Short mmCIF file of C-alpha atoms and ligand atoms in Angstrom, two decimals:
data_model
loop_
_atom_site.label_atom_id
_atom_site.label_comp_id
_atom_site.label_asym_id
_atom_site.label_seq_id
_atom_site.Cartn_x
_atom_site.Cartn_y
_atom_site.Cartn_z
CA UNK A 1 -25.01 5.67 -6.11
CA UNK A 2 -25.03 9.42 -6.83
CA UNK A 3 -21.60 10.99 -7.09
CA UNK A 4 -20.98 13.66 -4.51
CA UNK A 5 -18.11 15.08 -6.58
CA UNK A 6 -20.21 17.85 -8.15
CA UNK A 7 -20.90 19.41 -4.76
CA UNK A 8 -17.25 20.52 -4.55
CA UNK A 9 -16.46 23.64 -6.62
CA UNK A 10 -12.69 23.07 -6.22
CA UNK A 11 -13.05 20.22 -8.71
CA UNK A 12 -14.50 22.44 -11.48
CA UNK A 13 -12.16 25.28 -10.64
CA UNK A 14 -9.03 23.12 -10.85
CA UNK A 15 -9.49 21.01 -13.96
CA UNK A 16 -7.02 18.16 -14.20
CA UNK A 17 -5.91 18.45 -10.57
CA UNK A 18 -6.08 15.23 -8.59
CA UNK A 19 -6.49 16.06 -4.90
CA UNK A 20 -5.21 13.34 -2.63
CA UNK A 21 -4.54 15.36 0.51
CA UNK A 22 -7.83 15.14 2.36
CA UNK A 23 -6.11 13.99 5.55
CA UNK A 24 -4.53 17.47 5.67
CA UNK A 25 -7.84 19.17 4.90
CA UNK A 26 -10.93 18.18 2.98
CA UNK A 27 -12.38 20.07 0.05
CA UNK A 28 -15.52 22.02 0.92
CA UNK A 29 -18.97 21.60 -0.60
CA UNK A 30 -20.64 24.74 -2.00
CA UNK A 31 -23.11 24.88 0.89
CA UNK A 32 -20.34 25.14 3.52
CA UNK A 33 -18.60 27.86 1.48
CA UNK A 34 -21.85 29.76 0.94
CA UNK A 35 -22.62 29.68 4.66
CA UNK A 36 -19.32 31.41 5.46
CA UNK A 37 -19.90 33.98 2.74
CA UNK A 38 -23.53 34.46 3.76
CA UNK A 39 -22.52 35.32 7.30
CA UNK A 40 -20.13 38.04 6.14
CA UNK A 41 -22.34 39.46 3.39
CA UNK A 42 -25.74 39.31 5.11
CA UNK A 43 -25.31 39.08 8.88
CA UNK A 44 -21.77 39.98 9.86
CA UNK A 45 -22.67 40.89 13.44
CA UNK A 46 -21.34 39.57 16.70
CA UNK A 47 -23.29 37.06 18.77
CA UNK A 48 -24.45 36.75 22.40
CA UNK A 49 -24.15 40.36 23.50
CA UNK A 50 -26.42 42.07 20.97
CA UNK A 51 -29.89 43.27 21.90
CA UNK A 52 -30.86 43.85 18.28
CA UNK A 53 -32.61 41.24 16.12
CA UNK A 54 -29.72 40.58 13.73
CA UNK A 55 -27.43 39.68 16.59
CA UNK A 56 -30.07 37.48 18.14
CA UNK A 57 -30.58 35.72 14.81
CA UNK A 58 -26.84 35.03 14.42
CA UNK A 59 -26.78 33.78 18.02
CA UNK A 60 -29.70 31.43 17.28
CA UNK A 61 -27.86 30.05 14.24
CA UNK A 62 -24.71 29.43 16.28
CA UNK A 63 -26.71 27.65 18.99
CA UNK A 64 -28.51 25.52 16.42
CA UNK A 65 -25.13 24.49 14.93
CA UNK A 66 -24.01 23.58 18.43
CA UNK A 67 -26.97 21.22 18.72
CA UNK A 68 -26.29 19.75 15.28
CA UNK A 69 -22.65 19.09 16.19
CA UNK A 70 -23.62 17.46 19.48
CA UNK A 71 -26.28 15.25 17.89
CA UNK A 72 -23.90 14.22 15.10
CA UNK A 73 -21.40 12.88 17.64
CA UNK A 74 -23.38 11.63 20.62
CA UNK A 75 -26.75 10.34 21.85
CA UNK A 76 -25.95 11.52 25.36
CA UNK A 77 -28.92 13.62 26.59
CA UNK A 78 -26.69 15.83 28.67
CA UNK A 79 -24.25 16.33 25.75
CA UNK A 80 -23.02 19.72 24.57
CA UNK A 81 -20.28 21.11 22.34
CA UNK A 82 -17.63 23.69 23.08
CA UNK A 83 -16.52 25.51 19.94
CA UNK A 84 -12.75 25.58 19.57
CA UNK A 85 -10.39 26.32 16.68
CA UNK A 86 -9.90 22.64 15.99
CA UNK A 87 -8.68 19.34 17.41
CA UNK A 88 -5.41 20.88 18.57
CA UNK A 89 -7.09 23.57 20.63
CA UNK A 90 -9.69 21.12 21.95
CA UNK A 91 -7.04 18.72 23.22
CA UNK A 92 -5.10 21.57 24.82
CA UNK A 93 -8.27 22.63 26.62
CA UNK A 94 -8.84 19.10 27.94
CA UNK A 95 -5.18 18.58 28.88
CA UNK A 96 -5.29 21.76 30.93
CA UNK A 97 -8.67 21.34 32.58
CA UNK A 98 -8.58 17.57 33.23
CA UNK A 99 -5.31 17.86 35.14
CA UNK A 100 -6.09 21.10 36.97
CA UNK A 101 -6.43 20.68 40.77
CA UNK A 102 -9.29 23.22 40.51
CA UNK A 103 -11.45 20.80 38.52
CA UNK A 104 -13.97 18.71 40.48
CA UNK A 105 -13.61 15.35 38.83
CA UNK A 106 -13.80 13.00 41.81
CA UNK A 107 -17.60 12.86 41.59
CA UNK A 108 -17.53 11.68 38.00
CA UNK A 109 -14.32 9.64 37.66
CA UNK A 110 -13.25 7.22 40.42
CA UNK A 111 -9.60 7.25 39.26
CA UNK A 112 -9.34 10.82 40.60
CA UNK A 113 -9.92 9.48 44.12
CA UNK A 114 -6.87 7.23 44.10
CA UNK A 115 -3.61 8.18 45.81
CA UNK A 116 -1.39 6.34 43.33
CA UNK A 117 0.70 8.32 40.85
CA UNK A 118 -1.71 9.71 38.26
CA UNK A 119 -1.18 8.67 34.65
CA UNK A 120 -2.36 9.55 31.15
CA UNK A 121 -2.47 6.91 28.42
CA UNK A 122 -2.04 7.79 24.74
CA UNK A 123 -0.52 5.73 21.89
CA UNK A 124 2.54 5.76 19.68
CA UNK A 125 0.23 6.27 16.72
CA UNK A 126 -0.99 9.70 17.84
CA UNK A 127 -0.80 13.00 16.00
CA UNK A 128 1.36 15.56 17.84
CA UNK A 129 -1.90 17.31 18.80
CA UNK A 130 -2.70 14.31 21.01
CA UNK A 131 0.81 14.04 22.44
CA UNK A 132 2.32 17.45 23.14
CA UNK A 133 -0.58 18.93 25.19
CA UNK A 134 -0.44 15.83 27.45
CA UNK A 135 3.35 16.09 27.75
CA UNK A 136 2.98 19.70 28.87
CA UNK A 137 0.22 18.83 31.35
CA UNK A 138 2.05 15.72 32.65
CA UNK A 139 5.22 17.69 33.23
CA UNK A 140 3.38 20.54 34.94
CA UNK A 141 1.24 18.31 37.17
CA UNK A 142 3.57 15.35 37.82
CA UNK A 143 1.49 12.81 35.88
CA UNK A 144 3.09 9.83 34.13
CA UNK A 145 2.60 9.73 30.35
CA UNK A 146 2.21 6.18 29.01
CA UNK A 147 1.99 4.92 25.45
CA UNK A 148 0.14 2.02 23.83
CA UNK A 149 2.89 0.43 21.71
CA UNK A 150 2.42 -0.18 17.97
CA UNK A 151 4.05 -2.56 15.49
CA UNK A 152 6.04 -1.62 12.38
CA UNK A 153 2.84 -1.37 10.30
CA UNK A 154 1.15 1.02 12.74
CA UNK A 155 -1.21 -1.47 14.46
CA UNK A 156 -1.76 -1.35 18.21
CA UNK A 157 0.40 -4.16 19.57
CA UNK A 158 0.36 -4.63 23.34
CA UNK A 159 0.65 -7.60 25.71
CA UNK A 160 -2.54 -9.04 27.25
CA UNK A 161 -1.62 -7.77 30.69
CA UNK A 162 -0.78 -4.27 29.42
CA UNK A 163 -3.73 -2.54 31.04
CA UNK A 164 -3.71 -4.55 34.27
CA UNK A 165 -0.03 -3.71 34.77
CA UNK A 166 -0.79 -0.03 34.34
CA UNK A 167 -3.66 -0.35 36.80
CA UNK A 168 -1.41 -2.04 39.36
CA UNK A 169 1.11 0.81 39.35
CA UNK A 170 -0.85 3.96 38.53
CA UNK A 171 -4.08 5.78 38.97
CA UNK A 172 -4.94 5.90 35.26
CA UNK A 173 -6.98 9.07 35.02
CA UNK A 174 -7.04 9.91 31.33
CA UNK A 175 -7.08 7.73 28.21
CA UNK A 176 -6.84 9.79 25.01
CA UNK A 177 -6.64 7.91 21.70
CA UNK A 178 -7.28 8.64 18.06
CA UNK A 179 -10.06 6.76 16.31
CA UNK A 180 -8.16 6.66 13.03
CA UNK A 181 -4.55 7.31 12.14
CA UNK A 182 -3.94 10.18 9.73
CA UNK A 183 -0.86 8.31 8.44
CA UNK A 184 -1.94 4.68 7.97
CA UNK A 185 -5.74 5.04 7.86
CA UNK A 186 -5.96 2.31 10.52
CA UNK A 187 -9.15 2.55 12.57
CA UNK A 188 -7.87 1.69 16.02
CA UNK A 189 -9.77 -0.85 18.09
CA UNK A 190 -10.57 1.43 21.01
CA UNK A 191 -13.22 -0.81 22.62
CA UNK A 192 -10.81 -2.47 25.13
CA UNK A 193 -9.56 0.97 26.20
CA UNK A 194 -13.07 2.31 26.55
CA UNK A 195 -14.00 -0.66 28.70
CA UNK A 196 -10.90 -0.30 30.86
CA UNK A 197 -11.48 3.44 31.25
CA UNK A 198 -15.10 2.89 32.31
CA UNK A 199 -14.11 0.13 34.75
CA UNK A 200 -11.27 2.14 36.30
CA UNK A 201 -13.19 5.40 36.31
CA UNK A 202 -10.83 7.19 33.93
CA UNK A 203 -11.77 9.89 31.43
CA UNK A 204 -12.00 8.41 27.92
CA UNK A 205 -11.23 10.87 25.11
CA UNK A 206 -11.33 10.21 21.39
CA UNK A 207 -9.37 12.33 18.92
CA UNK A 208 -11.80 12.01 16.02
CA UNK A 209 -10.04 14.43 13.65
CA UNK A 210 -9.52 11.68 11.09
CA UNK A 211 -12.13 9.16 12.17
CA UNK A 212 -15.23 11.33 12.37
CA UNK A 213 -15.80 11.07 8.62
CA UNK A 214 -14.52 7.57 7.99
CA UNK A 215 -15.83 5.76 11.09
CA UNK A 216 -18.73 7.84 12.51
CA UNK A 217 -20.69 4.76 13.56
CA UNK A 218 -17.77 3.39 15.57
CA UNK A 219 -17.42 6.78 17.22
CA UNK A 220 -21.06 6.77 18.33
CA UNK A 221 -20.74 3.23 19.65
CA UNK A 222 -17.67 4.15 21.69
CA UNK A 223 -19.52 6.91 23.55
CA UNK A 224 -16.40 8.69 24.72
CA UNK A 225 -16.53 11.11 27.62
CA UNK A 226 -15.07 13.68 25.24
CA UNK A 227 -14.82 13.69 21.46
CA UNK A 228 -12.63 16.27 19.76
CA UNK A 229 -12.61 17.06 16.05
CA UNK A 230 -11.80 19.72 13.44
CA UNK A 231 -14.41 21.01 10.99
CA UNK A 232 -11.93 21.49 8.15
CA UNK A 233 -11.37 17.73 7.77
CA UNK A 234 -15.14 17.29 7.69
CA UNK A 235 -15.99 19.69 4.82
CA UNK A 236 -16.21 23.01 6.72
CA UNK A 237 -14.15 26.18 6.73
CA UNK A 238 -10.87 26.08 8.68
CA UNK A 239 -10.48 27.49 12.20
CA UNK A 240 -13.44 25.73 13.79
CA UNK A 241 -13.94 22.45 15.63
CA UNK A 242 -15.51 21.16 18.82
CA UNK A 243 -15.06 19.37 22.10
CA UNK A 244 -18.21 17.31 22.65
CA UNK A 245 -18.97 15.99 26.12
CA UNK A 246 -21.34 15.99 29.06
CA UNK A 247 -22.41 19.45 30.20
CA UNK A 248 -22.32 18.39 33.86
CA UNK A 249 -18.74 17.20 33.56
CA UNK A 250 -17.73 20.29 31.58
CA UNK A 251 -19.32 22.45 34.30
CA UNK A 252 -17.08 20.78 36.86
CA UNK A 253 -13.88 21.63 34.98
CA UNK A 254 -11.52 24.49 35.69
CA UNK A 255 -11.69 27.19 33.00
CA UNK A 256 -8.70 27.68 30.74
CA UNK A 257 -8.70 30.84 28.60
CA UNK A 258 -10.09 33.90 30.37
CA UNK A 259 -11.70 36.95 28.82
CA UNK A 260 -14.97 38.34 27.55
CA UNK A 261 -17.92 36.06 26.95
CA UNK A 262 -17.06 33.45 29.58
CA UNK A 263 -17.60 35.40 32.80
CA UNK A 264 -20.53 35.93 35.07
CA UNK A 265 -19.06 38.64 37.33
CA UNK A 266 -15.63 40.28 37.33
CA UNK A 267 -14.34 41.69 40.62
CA UNK A 268 -10.89 43.22 41.11
CA UNK A 269 -9.45 40.10 42.72
CA UNK A 270 -11.47 37.30 41.15
CA UNK A 271 -14.16 36.43 38.66
CA UNK A 272 -17.02 33.99 38.44
CA UNK A 273 -17.76 32.10 35.28
CA UNK A 274 -20.69 31.10 33.13
CA UNK A 275 -21.78 27.50 32.74
CA UNK A 276 -20.44 25.20 30.04
CA UNK A 277 -20.11 25.44 27.10
CA UNK A 278 -19.70 29.23 27.17
CA UNK A 279 -17.25 29.17 30.11
CA UNK A 280 -14.74 27.70 27.62
CA UNK A 281 -15.44 30.19 24.83
CA UNK A 282 -13.55 33.34 25.79
CA UNK A 283 -13.44 36.12 23.21
CA UNK A 284 -15.21 36.62 19.91
CA UNK A 285 -16.08 33.33 18.26
CA UNK A 286 -15.43 32.32 14.64
CA UNK A 287 -19.07 32.99 13.80
CA UNK A 288 -18.88 32.57 10.01
CA UNK A 289 -16.88 29.37 10.44
CA UNK A 290 -19.54 28.04 12.84
CA UNK A 291 -22.18 28.74 10.16
CA UNK A 292 -19.98 26.81 7.73
CA UNK A 293 -19.57 23.92 10.16
CA UNK A 294 -23.35 23.68 10.44
CA UNK A 295 -23.68 23.15 6.68
CA UNK A 296 -20.75 20.70 6.67
CA UNK A 297 -22.43 18.60 9.36
CA UNK A 298 -25.70 18.70 7.40
CA UNK A 299 -23.81 17.45 4.33
CA UNK A 300 -22.06 14.66 6.23
CA UNK A 301 -25.35 13.66 7.85
CA UNK A 302 -27.48 13.76 4.70
CA UNK A 303 -24.99 11.76 2.64
CA UNK A 304 -23.69 9.49 5.40
CA UNK A 305 -24.61 6.32 3.49
CA UNK A 306 -22.97 7.47 0.26
CA UNK A 307 -19.86 8.66 2.12
CA UNK A 308 -19.51 5.32 3.90
CA UNK A 309 -20.09 3.27 0.73
CA UNK A 310 -17.61 5.40 -1.21
CA UNK A 311 -15.03 5.04 1.54
CA UNK A 312 -15.25 1.24 1.37
CA UNK A 313 -15.29 1.10 -2.43
CA UNK A 314 -12.37 3.41 -3.06
CA UNK A 315 -10.33 1.70 -0.34
CA UNK A 316 -10.96 -1.76 -1.83
CA UNK A 317 -10.10 -0.44 -5.29
CA UNK A 318 -6.93 1.37 -4.20
CA UNK A 319 -5.78 -1.55 -2.01
CA UNK A 320 -5.96 -3.83 -5.04
CA UNK A 321 -4.33 -1.25 -7.33
CA UNK A 322 -1.37 -0.68 -4.98
CA UNK A 323 -1.02 -4.43 -4.53
CA UNK A 324 -1.06 -5.08 -8.28
CA UNK A 325 1.54 -2.35 -8.88
CA UNK A 326 3.74 -3.78 -6.11
CA UNK A 327 3.76 -0.51 -4.15
CA UNK A 328 4.10 -1.12 -0.44
CA UNK A 329 1.98 0.92 1.92
CA UNK A 330 1.80 0.90 5.73
CA UNK A 331 -1.13 -0.45 7.74
CA UNK A 332 -1.00 -4.07 6.63
CA UNK A 333 -2.78 -6.50 8.97
CA UNK A 334 -5.26 -3.92 10.23
CA UNK A 335 -8.82 -5.18 10.72
CA UNK A 336 -10.22 -1.85 9.60
CA UNK A 337 -8.40 0.73 7.51
CA UNK A 338 -9.54 3.25 4.99
CA UNK A 339 -8.69 5.82 2.36
CA UNK A 340 -5.10 6.65 3.35
CA UNK A 341 -1.97 5.32 1.68
CA UNK A 342 1.40 6.06 3.23
CA UNK A 343 3.59 4.38 0.67
CA UNK A 344 7.22 3.95 -0.21
CA UNK A 345 9.36 3.66 -3.27
CA UNK A 346 12.56 2.22 -1.81
CA UNK A 347 15.50 4.55 -2.43
CA UNK A 348 13.34 7.58 -3.35
CA UNK A 349 12.75 10.32 -0.79
CA UNK A 350 9.05 11.03 -0.13
CA UNK A 351 9.60 14.72 -0.93
CA UNK A 352 10.91 13.79 -4.38
CA UNK A 353 7.87 11.56 -4.88
CA UNK A 354 5.58 14.46 -3.89
CA UNK A 355 7.34 16.96 -6.16
CA UNK A 356 7.31 14.64 -9.19
CA UNK A 357 3.66 13.78 -8.67
CA UNK A 358 2.87 17.49 -8.41
CA UNK A 359 4.36 17.92 -11.90
CA UNK A 360 1.60 15.54 -12.98
CA UNK A 361 -0.97 17.64 -11.09
CA UNK A 362 -1.39 15.03 -8.36
CA UNK A 363 -1.43 16.54 -4.87
CA UNK A 364 -0.12 14.25 -2.15
CA UNK A 365 1.73 15.06 1.09
CA UNK A 366 5.25 14.07 2.08
CA UNK A 367 6.72 14.31 5.57
CA UNK A 368 6.16 13.03 9.08
CA UNK A 369 2.49 14.15 9.06
CA UNK A 370 2.88 15.45 12.64
CA UNK A 371 3.52 11.88 13.82
CA UNK A 372 7.24 11.60 14.58
CA UNK A 373 6.79 8.85 17.19
CA UNK A 374 4.74 6.80 14.72
CA UNK A 375 7.40 7.36 12.02
CA UNK A 376 10.02 5.87 14.36
CA UNK A 377 7.86 2.78 14.92
CA UNK A 378 7.42 2.42 11.16
CA UNK A 379 11.19 2.71 10.79
CA UNK A 380 11.13 5.75 8.47
CA UNK A 381 11.64 9.48 8.87
CA UNK A 382 8.89 10.41 6.43
CA UNK A 383 6.32 8.89 4.10
CA UNK A 384 4.56 9.90 0.92
CA UNK A 385 0.84 9.96 1.74
CA UNK A 386 -2.15 9.90 -0.59
CA UNK A 387 -5.43 10.41 1.26
CA UNK A 388 -8.86 10.13 -0.31
CA UNK A 389 -12.38 11.37 0.22
CA UNK A 390 -15.85 11.34 -1.32
CA UNK A 391 -14.88 13.37 -4.38
CA UNK A 392 -12.05 11.06 -5.50
CA UNK A 393 -12.63 8.57 -8.31
CA UNK A 394 -11.16 5.22 -9.28
CA UNK A 395 -9.74 6.92 -12.41
CA UNK A 396 -7.80 9.21 -10.12
CA UNK A 397 -6.42 6.20 -8.25
CA UNK A 398 -5.26 4.83 -11.62
CA UNK A 399 -3.60 8.18 -12.38
CA UNK A 400 -1.82 8.08 -9.02
CA UNK A 401 -0.41 4.64 -9.72
CA UNK A 402 0.66 5.66 -13.22
CA UNK A 403 2.31 8.69 -11.63
CA UNK A 404 4.12 6.48 -9.14
CA UNK A 405 5.37 4.24 -11.97
CA UNK A 406 6.65 7.38 -13.69
CA UNK A 407 8.57 8.38 -10.55
CA UNK A 408 10.04 4.88 -10.33
CA UNK A 409 11.17 5.11 -13.96
CA UNK A 410 12.87 8.47 -13.40
CA UNK A 411 14.78 7.02 -10.44
CA UNK A 412 15.27 3.69 -12.29
CA UNK A 413 13.67 1.81 -9.38
N1 PMP B 1 -5.38 14.46 15.27
C1 PMP B 1 -5.42 13.81 14.09
C2 PMP B 1 -5.61 12.32 14.04
C3 PMP B 1 -5.29 14.56 12.90
O1 PMP B 1 -5.34 13.92 11.73
C4 PMP B 1 -5.14 15.96 12.97
C5 PMP B 1 -4.97 16.80 11.73
N2 PMP B 1 -4.29 16.23 10.69
C6 PMP B 1 -5.11 16.57 14.23
C7 PMP B 1 -5.23 15.78 15.36
C8 PMP B 1 -4.94 18.05 14.39
O2 PMP B 1 -6.01 18.73 13.81
P1 PMP B 1 -5.98 20.31 13.63
O3 PMP B 1 -4.68 20.63 12.97
O4 PMP B 1 -7.16 20.59 12.75
O5 PMP B 1 -6.10 20.93 14.97
#
């Protein structure tokens, strides 16, 4: 299997550095960096409103990236992608528009016809980006916010009648769950929630920020109503991501941010709006970043087999290495898990672990990883987290474990 490591200039430019923080952001292949640079050095013009050729060309590139993004995520013929800054912005958009009384959702989702108290279902494993926007929307609109419980390893852990009890008491309108945890690497089994959402007529959303790279096949099989992801965790520049969903459904949603680029007509007392996806893209877009996202998607698509094989191999190797070294990590008992190790050295604070590993040029992350509710379920306030991607090697895993032994020695653990 060809190594994809050489595609990433960070590796050559930072000799000796071991990068284990891909769950915070991935390294970028040269092609995704060049695309950003190319836009600013060769095109550099704004899209959509230009009558001149250069503007039309940049617009065509943006629209072709939109198609690439949509096809990467879904087979749905009616699918389209709204460009957003990332998963956080995408989920805020959905939280606003899917709870707005101005959206026309009754035709698409039967749960919106019910008179029972409306509810949103998320899980205790979610990133704050898939919690806080729903809290804000639930509070504003009088929805209940319900959580799928998890066990002390981070696995979904709910009674058999969990969903039927929710159904009996609420009109479950929105189910929004992450495909993969950015803390434990657990790939959540979302199939039962998808089925329930389809049966009830609820909107089924997948936060694919972590899972899009590690479990793309599962994502396609799930066919969510909306998929949200960030380009920067999938090899592209920062500041760009997408909400992927049906154009017809997006057309029925209330707009959220207003401004240039999303309107049809502006009168003094009201405005009319363009169709989706542009109705959700107010203001100047991150054009260079969209170019970069296009190349990142091409990379992920072209090397999908290698990425998947590497993911399985490095996870098997690191699982065994952690086990052998007696270092406990969260996520035990999961059917599917990959490439992320939230580990502990009892009696040593994760920040100290991170700082001491940094002295050995090993980059890991320490903290709550934007998952405070998950931390409480795991019974900790923070973890040390090593997260891996295509450019990491088994030698680097060995270095990490040597580094961890060094930390243990310093603290006499
Ligand atoms: N959800 C998950 C599962 C994530 O891992 C992340 C980023 N770590 C986010 C949401 C938020 O993504 P962003 O900060 O790019 O908006």
